[in-house]
Coordinates of C-alpha atoms and ligand atoms in Angstrom, one line a residue:
K1 CA 14.1 -11.3 -14.7
R2 CA 17.1 -12.8 -13.0
K3 CA 19.6 -11.0 -10.9
P4 CA 23.2 -11.2 -12.1
N5 CA 24.3 -12.9 -8.8
D6 CA 21.9 -15.8 -9.6
D7 CA 23.9 -19.0 -9.2
N8 CA 22.6 -22.5 -8.9
G9 CA 26.0 -23.9 -8.1
D10 CA 26.8 -26.7 -5.7
D11 CA 27.9 -24.5 -2.7
K12 CA 26.1 -24.9 0.6
N13 CA 24.1 -21.8 1.4
P14 CA 24.8 -19.0 1.5
P15 CA 26.0 -17.6 -1.1
N16 CA 23.9 -20.1 -2.9
T17 CA 20.7 -18.0 -2.8
P18 CA 18.9 -17.7 -6.1
S19 CA 16.5 -14.9 -6.5
A20 CA 14.4 -13.3 -9.1
T21 CA 12.0 -10.4 -9.5
L22 CA 8.7 -9.8 -11.3
D23 CA 8.0 -6.2 -12.2
Y24 CA 4.9 -4.4 -10.9
P25 CA 2.1 -4.5 -13.4
S26 CA 1.3 -1.2 -15.1
L27 CA -2.2 -0.1 -14.4
S28 CA -2.4 1.9 -17.6
R29 CA -1.8 -1.2 -19.7
V30 CA -4.7 -2.2 -22.0
T31 CA -5.7 -5.7 -21.1
S32 CA -6.0 -7.9 -24.1
K33 CA -6.1 -11.4 -23.0
S34 CA -8.6 -12.6 -20.5
V35 CA -7.6 -15.2 -17.8
P36 CA -10.5 -17.6 -17.0
F37 CA -11.5 -18.3 -13.5
Q38 CA -13.5 -21.4 -12.8
Q39 CA -16.6 -21.2 -10.6
P40 CA -15.6 -22.6 -7.2
T41 CA -17.0 -25.9 -6.0
Q42 CA -17.1 -26.8 -2.3
L43 CA -15.1 -29.9 -1.4
L44 CA -16.0 -29.8 2.3
S45 CA -16.6 -27.5 5.2
F46 CA -15.3 -27.4 8.8
S47 CA -15.7 -25.5 12.0
Y48 CA -13.4 -24.1 14.7
D49 CA -14.8 -24.4 18.2
E50 CA -14.4 -22.0 21.2
N51 CA -10.8 -23.2 21.7
H52 CA -10.2 -22.7 18.0
E53 CA -9.9 -26.4 17.6
M54 CA -10.8 -27.7 14.2
E55 CA -13.7 -30.2 13.7
F56 CA -15.3 -31.6 10.6
T57 CA -18.8 -30.5 11.5
D58 CA -20.9 -27.4 10.7
S59 CA -21.3 -26.5 14.3
A60 CA -20.1 -22.9 13.6
L61 CA -22.4 -22.4 10.6
R62 CA -24.6 -19.3 11.0
Y63 CA -27.7 -18.1 9.2
Y64 CA -28.3 -14.5 8.1
V65 CA -30.9 -12.5 10.1
E66 CA -31.8 -8.8 9.6
P67 CA -29.8 -6.7 12.1
P68 CA -31.7 -4.1 14.2
L69 CA -31.0 -0.7 12.8
N70 CA -29.3 2.0 14.9
A71 CA -27.7 -0.9 16.8
S72 CA -24.6 -0.1 18.7
L73 CA -21.6 -2.0 17.5
K74 CA -19.8 -1.3 20.7
Y75 CA -22.2 -3.7 22.5
G76 CA -20.3 -6.5 24.2
Y77 CA -16.8 -5.1 23.6
N78 CA -15.6 -5.8 27.1
H79 CA -16.7 -9.5 26.8
W80 CA -15.0 -10.1 23.5
K81 CA -13.3 -13.5 23.5
R82 CA -10.5 -12.6 21.1
K83 CA -8.7 -15.2 19.1
A84 CA -4.9 -14.6 19.4
D85 CA -3.2 -13.7 16.1
T86 CA -0.8 -16.5 15.2
R87 CA 1.2 -17.3 12.2
G88 CA -1.1 -18.3 9.4
R89 CA -0.2 -21.9 9.1
L90 CA -1.9 -24.2 6.5
D91 CA -2.4 -27.1 9.0
S92 CA -6.2 -27.1 9.2
L93 CA -6.5 -26.7 5.4
L94 CA -4.1 -29.5 4.9
H95 CA -6.2 -31.7 7.2
A96 CA -9.1 -30.9 4.9
V97 CA -7.1 -31.7 1.8
S98 CA -6.0 -35.0 3.4
R99 CA -9.6 -35.9 4.2
V100 CA -10.8 -35.1 0.7
K101 CA -8.1 -37.3 -0.7
K102 CA -9.0 -40.2 1.6
Q103 CA -12.7 -39.8 0.7
G104 CA -11.8 -40.0 -2.9
G105 CA -13.3 -36.6 -3.4
G106 CA -11.7 -35.7 -6.7
P107 CA -8.3 -35.8 -8.1
V108 CA -6.5 -33.7 -5.5
G109 CA -3.2 -35.0 -6.8
E110 CA -3.5 -32.6 -9.8
I111 CA -3.9 -29.6 -7.5
G112 CA -1.4 -26.9 -8.5
L113 CA -1.8 -24.7 -5.4
V114 CA -3.1 -25.0 -1.9
T115 CA -3.6 -21.9 0.3
W116 CA -6.0 -19.7 2.2
R117 CA -8.4 -17.5 0.3
G118 CA -6.9 -14.4 2.0
I119 CA -3.5 -15.1 0.4
I120 CA -4.9 -15.2 -3.1
T121 CA -6.8 -12.0 -2.3
K122 CA -3.6 -10.3 -1.4
I123 CA -1.9 -11.5 -4.6
L124 CA -4.7 -10.6 -6.9
T125 CA -5.2 -7.1 -5.4
A126 CA -1.5 -6.2 -5.4
P127 CA -1.7 -4.1 -8.6
Y128 CA -3.9 -1.6 -6.7
E129 CA -2.2 -1.9 -3.3
E130 CA -0.3 1.3 -2.6
R131 CA 0.5 0.9 1.1
E132 CA 0.9 -2.5 2.5
G133 CA 3.5 -4.9 1.3
W134 CA 3.5 -8.6 2.3
D135 CA 5.8 -11.6 2.7
M136 CA 4.9 -15.2 2.0
N137 CA 6.6 -18.5 2.4
V138 CA 6.3 -20.9 -0.5
M139 CA 7.1 -24.5 -1.0
Y140 CA 6.7 -26.4 -4.3
V141 CA 6.2 -30.1 -3.7
K142 CA 5.4 -32.6 -6.5
G143 CA 3.8 -30.0 -8.7
T144 CA 1.8 -28.3 -6.0
L145 CA 2.6 -24.8 -4.6
Y146 CA 1.9 -24.3 -0.9
L147 CA 1.7 -20.6 0.2
E148 CA 1.5 -19.2 3.7
E149 CA 1.7 -15.7 4.9
H150 CA 5.0 -14.8 6.6
L151 CA 4.6 -12.5 9.6
S152 CA 7.8 -11.3 11.3
D153 CA 7.9 -11.4 15.1
E154 CA 7.4 -7.6 15.1
R155 CA 4.4 -7.7 12.9
L156 CA 2.9 -10.5 15.0
H157 CA 3.5 -8.5 18.1
E158 CA 1.8 -5.5 16.5
K159 CA -1.2 -7.5 15.6
N160 CA -1.6 -8.8 19.1
N161 CA -1.1 -5.4 20.6
M162 CA -3.1 -3.0 18.5
D163 CA -4.0 0.3 20.0
E164 CA -7.4 0.8 21.6
K165 CA -9.0 2.7 18.7
H166 CA -8.0 0.1 16.2
R167 CA -9.2 -2.7 18.5
Q168 CA -12.5 -1.0 18.8
Q169 CA -12.9 -0.6 15.1
T170 CA -12.0 -4.2 14.5
Y171 CA -14.6 -5.2 17.1
Y172 CA -17.3 -3.3 15.2
G173 CA -16.9 -5.7 12.3
Y174 CA -17.4 -8.7 14.6
A175 CA -20.3 -7.1 16.4
F176 CA -22.0 -6.5 13.1
E177 CA -21.5 -10.2 12.3
S178 CA -23.1 -11.1 15.5
Y179 CA -26.2 -8.9 15.0
C180 CA -26.6 -10.4 11.5
T181 CA -26.3 -14.1 12.4
S182 CA -28.1 -16.7 14.3
D183 CA -27.6 -20.5 14.7
K184 CA -31.1 -21.0 13.2
P185 CA -32.5 -19.6 10.0
V186 CA -34.7 -17.2 12.1
R187 CA -33.6 -15.4 15.2
G188 CA -34.0 -17.9 18.0
Q189 CA -35.8 -17.6 21.3
T190 CA -32.7 -17.1 23.3
D191 CA -31.6 -14.3 21.0
A192 CA -35.1 -12.7 21.3
C193 CA -34.6 -12.4 25.1
H194 CA -32.1 -9.8 24.4
P195 CA -33.8 -6.5 23.6
I196 CA -31.2 -5.5 20.9
G197 CA -31.1 -8.9 19.3
W198 CA -28.1 -10.9 20.6
G199 CA -26.2 -11.6 23.8
G200 CA -23.1 -9.6 23.2
D201 CA -20.9 -12.7 23.2
V202 CA -18.4 -12.3 20.4
D203 CA -16.0 -15.2 20.3
T204 CA -13.7 -14.9 17.3
N205 CA -12.3 -18.3 17.9
V206 CA -15.5 -19.8 16.5
Q207 CA -15.4 -19.9 12.7
W208 CA -17.1 -21.8 9.9
C209 CA -14.9 -22.5 6.9
S210 CA -15.4 -23.6 3.4
V211 CA -12.8 -25.4 1.3
V212 CA -13.3 -25.1 -2.4
R213 CA -11.6 -26.1 -5.6
T214 CA -11.3 -23.7 -8.5
K215 CA -9.0 -22.8 -11.3
L216 CA -7.2 -19.7 -12.3
G217 CA -5.9 -19.9 -15.9
D218 CA -4.2 -23.3 -16.0
T219 CA -3.7 -23.6 -12.2
R220 CA -6.1 -25.8 -10.2
M221 CA -6.4 -24.5 -6.7
V222 CA -7.7 -25.6 -3.4
L223 CA -8.7 -22.6 -1.3
G224 CA -10.0 -22.4 2.3
G225 CA -11.6 -19.5 3.9
E226 CA -14.1 -18.3 6.6
V227 CA -17.7 -17.8 5.5
D228 CA -19.7 -15.5 7.7
C229 CA -23.2 -17.0 7.2
V230 CA -25.7 -18.5 4.7
R231 CA -29.0 -17.0 3.7
G232 CA -32.1 -19.2 4.2
K233 CA -30.6 -22.6 3.9
Y234 CA -27.3 -24.4 3.6
T235 CA -27.2 -26.3 0.3
G236 CA -23.7 -27.9 0.8
Q237 CA -22.5 -25.6 -2.0
T238 CA -21.6 -21.9 -2.1
D239 CA -24.8 -20.5 -3.6
T240 CA -26.3 -19.2 -0.3
F241 CA -23.1 -17.9 1.2
V242 CA -23.1 -14.4 2.6
E243 CA -20.1 -12.2 3.4
L244 CA -20.7 -9.5 6.0
K245 CA -18.7 -6.2 6.0
T246 CA -18.9 -2.9 7.8
S247 CA -17.9 0.5 6.4
L248 CA -18.2 4.1 7.3
T249 CA -21.4 5.8 6.2
I250 CA -20.8 7.6 2.9
R251 CA -21.2 11.4 3.3
G252 CA -19.8 12.7 0.0
P253 CA -17.8 12.0 -3.1
P254 CA -14.5 11.4 -1.4
D255 CA -16.1 8.8 0.9
A256 CA -17.8 7.2 -2.1
A257 CA -14.4 6.9 -3.9
R258 CA -12.8 5.4 -0.8
F259 CA -15.7 2.9 -0.6
E260 CA -15.4 2.0 -4.3
K261 CA -11.7 1.3 -3.7
K262 CA -12.5 -0.9 -0.8
L263 CA -14.9 -2.9 -2.8
L264 CA -12.0 -4.5 -4.7
K265 CA -11.0 -6.4 -1.6
F266 CA -14.6 -7.3 -0.8
Y267 CA -15.0 -8.5 -4.3
F268 CA -12.0 -10.9 -4.5
Q269 CA -12.5 -12.1 -0.9
S270 CA -16.0 -13.3 -1.9
F271 CA -15.4 -14.1 -5.5
L272 CA -12.6 -16.6 -4.7
L273 CA -14.9 -18.8 -2.5
G274 CA -17.9 -18.3 -4.8
V275 CA -19.8 -16.2 -2.2
P276 CA -22.5 -14.5 -4.2
E277 CA -23.7 -11.9 -1.8
I278 CA -22.1 -9.2 0.4
V279 CA -24.1 -7.4 3.0
V280 CA -22.5 -4.1 4.1
G281 CA -23.4 -2.5 7.4
F282 CA -22.8 1.3 7.2
R283 CA -21.8 2.8 10.5
T284 CA -20.9 6.1 12.1
P285 CA -17.4 6.7 13.3
S286 CA -18.5 5.9 16.8
G287 CA -20.0 2.5 15.9
Q288 CA -23.7 3.2 15.3
L289 CA -25.2 1.1 12.6
T290 CA -27.1 3.3 10.1
T291 CA -28.1 1.2 7.1
T292 CA -27.4 -2.1 5.4
Q293 CA -27.0 -2.6 1.7
T294 CA -26.7 -5.9 -0.2
F295 CA -24.4 -6.2 -3.1
K296 CA -24.2 -9.0 -5.6
T297 CA -20.5 -10.0 -5.9
I298 CA -20.5 -10.4 -9.6
Q299 CA -22.1 -7.0 -10.2
L300 CA -19.3 -5.1 -8.3
P301 CA -16.9 -4.7 -11.2
R302 CA -19.7 -3.0 -13.3
L303 CA -20.7 -0.9 -10.3
V304 CA -17.3 0.7 -10.0
R305 CA -16.5 1.0 -13.7
G306 CA -15.8 4.6 -14.7
K307 CA -16.0 5.8 -11.1
P308 CA -13.2 7.6 -9.2
G309 CA -12.3 4.5 -7.2
A310 CA -12.6 2.1 -10.2
W311 CA -10.6 -1.1 -10.6
D312 CA -10.5 -3.8 -13.2
P313 CA -10.8 -7.4 -12.0
Q314 CA -9.5 -8.8 -15.3
L315 CA -6.2 -6.9 -14.7
C316 CA -5.9 -8.6 -11.3
L317 CA -6.6 -12.0 -12.7
E318 CA -4.0 -11.4 -15.4
W319 CA -1.5 -10.3 -12.9
G320 CA -2.3 -13.3 -10.7
H321 CA -1.7 -15.6 -13.6
S322 CA 1.7 -14.0 -14.4
F323 CA 2.6 -14.2 -10.7
L324 CA 1.8 -17.9 -10.5
S325 CA 3.6 -18.6 -13.8
F326 CA 6.6 -16.7 -12.5
L327 CA 6.6 -18.7 -9.3
K328 CA 6.2 -22.1 -11.0
G329 CA 9.0 -21.1 -13.4
E330 CA 11.5 -20.0 -10.8
L331 CA 10.8 -22.7 -8.2
G332 CA 10.4 -25.4 -10.8
N333 CA 13.7 -24.7 -12.4
W334 CA 15.6 -24.9 -9.2
K335 CA 17.4 -28.2 -8.6
A336 CA 18.8 -28.9 -5.2
H337 CA 22.0 -30.8 -5.0
D338 CA 20.3 -33.2 -2.6
E339 CA 16.6 -34.1 -2.3
T340 CA 15.6 -31.3 0.1
V341 CA 12.7 -29.1 -0.8
P342 CA 13.5 -25.5 -0.1
V343 CA 11.3 -22.8 1.5
W344 CA 11.1 -19.7 -0.6
R345 CA 10.3 -16.2 0.5
V346 CA 8.2 -14.1 -1.8
R347 CA 8.1 -10.4 -1.0
F348 CA 5.7 -7.8 -2.5
V349 CA 6.6 -4.2 -2.2
P350 CA 4.0 -1.7 -3.4
R351 CA 4.9 0.2 -6.6
K352 CA 7.9 -2.0 -7.0
G353 CA 6.9 -5.6 -7.6
V354 CA 7.6 -9.1 -6.4
S355 CA 10.8 -10.8 -5.6
V356 CA 11.5 -14.4 -4.6
E357 CA 14.5 -15.9 -3.0
I358 CA 15.4 -19.2 -1.3
L359 CA 15.6 -19.1 2.5
D360 CA 18.8 -20.1 4.1
Q361 CA 19.0 -22.4 7.1
A362 CA 18.6 -19.6 9.6
G363 CA 15.6 -18.2 7.6
V364 CA 13.9 -21.6 7.6
E365 CA 14.4 -22.0 11.3
D366 CA 12.9 -18.6 11.8
V367 CA 9.8 -19.8 10.0
V368 CA 9.5 -23.3 11.5
G369 CA 10.6 -22.6 15.1
G370 CA 11.1 -25.9 17.0
E371 CA 8.0 -27.6 15.4
D372 CA 8.0 -31.0 13.8
R373 CA 7.8 -29.8 10.2
V374 CA 9.4 -30.2 6.8
G375 CA 9.8 -26.7 5.7
F376 CA 6.6 -25.2 7.0
L377 CA 4.5 -28.3 6.2
P378 CA 3.5 -30.5 9.1
K379 CA 5.5 -33.7 9.2
W380 CA 2.3 -35.9 9.0
F381 CA 1.2 -34.2 5.8
W382 CA 4.7 -34.5 4.3
D383 CA 4.6 -38.3 5.1
E384 CA 1.3 -38.6 3.4
L385 CA 2.7 -37.0 0.3
E386 CA 5.5 -39.5 0.3
E387 CA 3.2 -42.5 0.5
Ligands
LIG401 P1 -15.1 -5.6 8.7 O1 -14.5 -6.2 7.5 O2 -16.6 -5.5 8.7 O3 -14.4 -4.4 9.2 P2 -14.3 -10.6 7.5 O4 -15.0 -9.4 7.0 O5 -13.1 -11.0 6.7 O6 -15.3 -11.6 7.8 O7 -13.6 -10.2 8.9 C1 -14.4 -9.8 10.0 C2 -13.8 -8.7 10.7 O8 -12.5 -9.0 11.2 C3 -13.7 -7.4 10.0 O9 -14.8 -6.7 9.9 C4 -12.6 -6.7 10.8 O10 -13.1 -6.1 11.9 C5 -11.7 -7.8 11.2 N1 -10.6 -8.0 10.3 C6 -10.6 -8.8 9.2 N2 -9.4 -8.7 8.6 C7 -8.7 -7.8 9.2 C8 -7.4 -7.2 9.0 N3 -6.6 -7.5 8.0 N4 -7.0 -6.2 9.9 C9 -7.8 -5.8 10.9 N5 -9.0 -6.4 11.1 C10 -9.5 -7.3 10.3
LIG402 MG1 -15.6 -13.4 8.3
LIG403 MG1 -17.0 -10.5 7.0

C-alpha cells in the first residue's frame, strides 16, 4: 500500500521521501499456503574474546554440563563483567561473510539477506507481539538486503542503565549459562574446586557464534547468532547445539499460559540457527534454580497447539515471507537519481503493522555517526562488493 504523498521525483530530499506500509497480519486468518524454511547449514563459527574482539576460532565454544539443582543464580553478580550495549552493527557478521566468500565456501553472491538471527526472530514473531515495537535500518545492495536494529540514543541509554531489579534478572540468565557450561565436555578440575560448580566469573563479552545459511521461501539468507553450548561434541554443524533459557517456575494455569507464549521466541531463536535442543532452567523469583527441562525445538509448535498461549509458526513464516517480499518490492523499485544506495528505516508498531521510508541525510548521519561507512555498511565491506 503506498501513501498518496509517494513521489519518486528528482528533488533532493526532503520532500523526496517515499514510504509505504504493510498491514498487520490477522491472527484469525486461516493459513492456506505453507512457506518452506530450509534446514540451516553452518558456514563458519567465530568467537568474541574478553575484550569482545572477534576471532575466527572456537575459543569461546562451551559444552553442556548438568547444573547443580537449588543453585543460586545470584552467585557472582558483583563480579559480572558486563558487555556494554552498543548499536547492533553487522560488522563481525560481514567479516564472516567476506571470509566465506574468499574461501570459496558457497555462492554467497546469491544471498538475498544478511543479518543477525535476533533480527529475523523479531520479524517472524511480530504477529504475536503486543507490546514492543522495533526500528530497523535496511540497505539493499546488488540484490542483497542488509538489516540492522536501530536503537535511538534514548533506547541505548535505557539498555545501559537498566534498574537494579531488571539487571539482577538479566544476570540470572547468564549465571544459569555459566552453571550449565564448561570449556570441556565434562566439568573440569578447576570448576570442581568450586563447591557449587563454577567460579562465579560471568563475562558477557565472551561469546561463541555460528553463521549459517538457510532459505525462507525464495530468499536465501546468511544469519549469525550466539550459541550457548554444544552437547557431547562439536561436529562442525548445528546438530549438537544447545540453547539455554531461564524462566519462572510454573505454579498454575496463568503461569503455564505465559510460558507457552514465551516459547514462541525460544522456538524461532533456536529454529533459525538449526539449534535442536533448548534447556530451560526454572527458577524462583529470587533466583533459586528449581528444575531443568529439555525441549526439542521442532516439537514446540505441537506442544503449544490448542493451549491458552498457543501460536502457529506457519503464520509467522508466512508473515515473514510477505514482509521480505514487501521490502524487496519497495526497495527494489526505488531508483535514485544518482548512484547512491539509500538507507531505509523500517518501523514495526504492534497491532498496526510495518512502515518503511527512506532516511534523509540527517537520519543517515544519526545512524552512521562519524564512522567510515557507506550507509551503515563498513567501507571495507562496501569496497569488496564493488570489486
Ligand atoms: P534468559 O533468556 O535465560 O533470561 P540468550 O538466552 O539469548 O542466550 O541470552 C542470555 C541471557 O541474556 C538471557 O537469559 C537474558 O538474561 C539476557 N537477555 C537476552 N536478551 C535480552 C533482552 N532482549 N533483554 C534483556 N535481557 C536479555
Ligand atoms: Mg545466549
Ligand atoms: Mg540462552
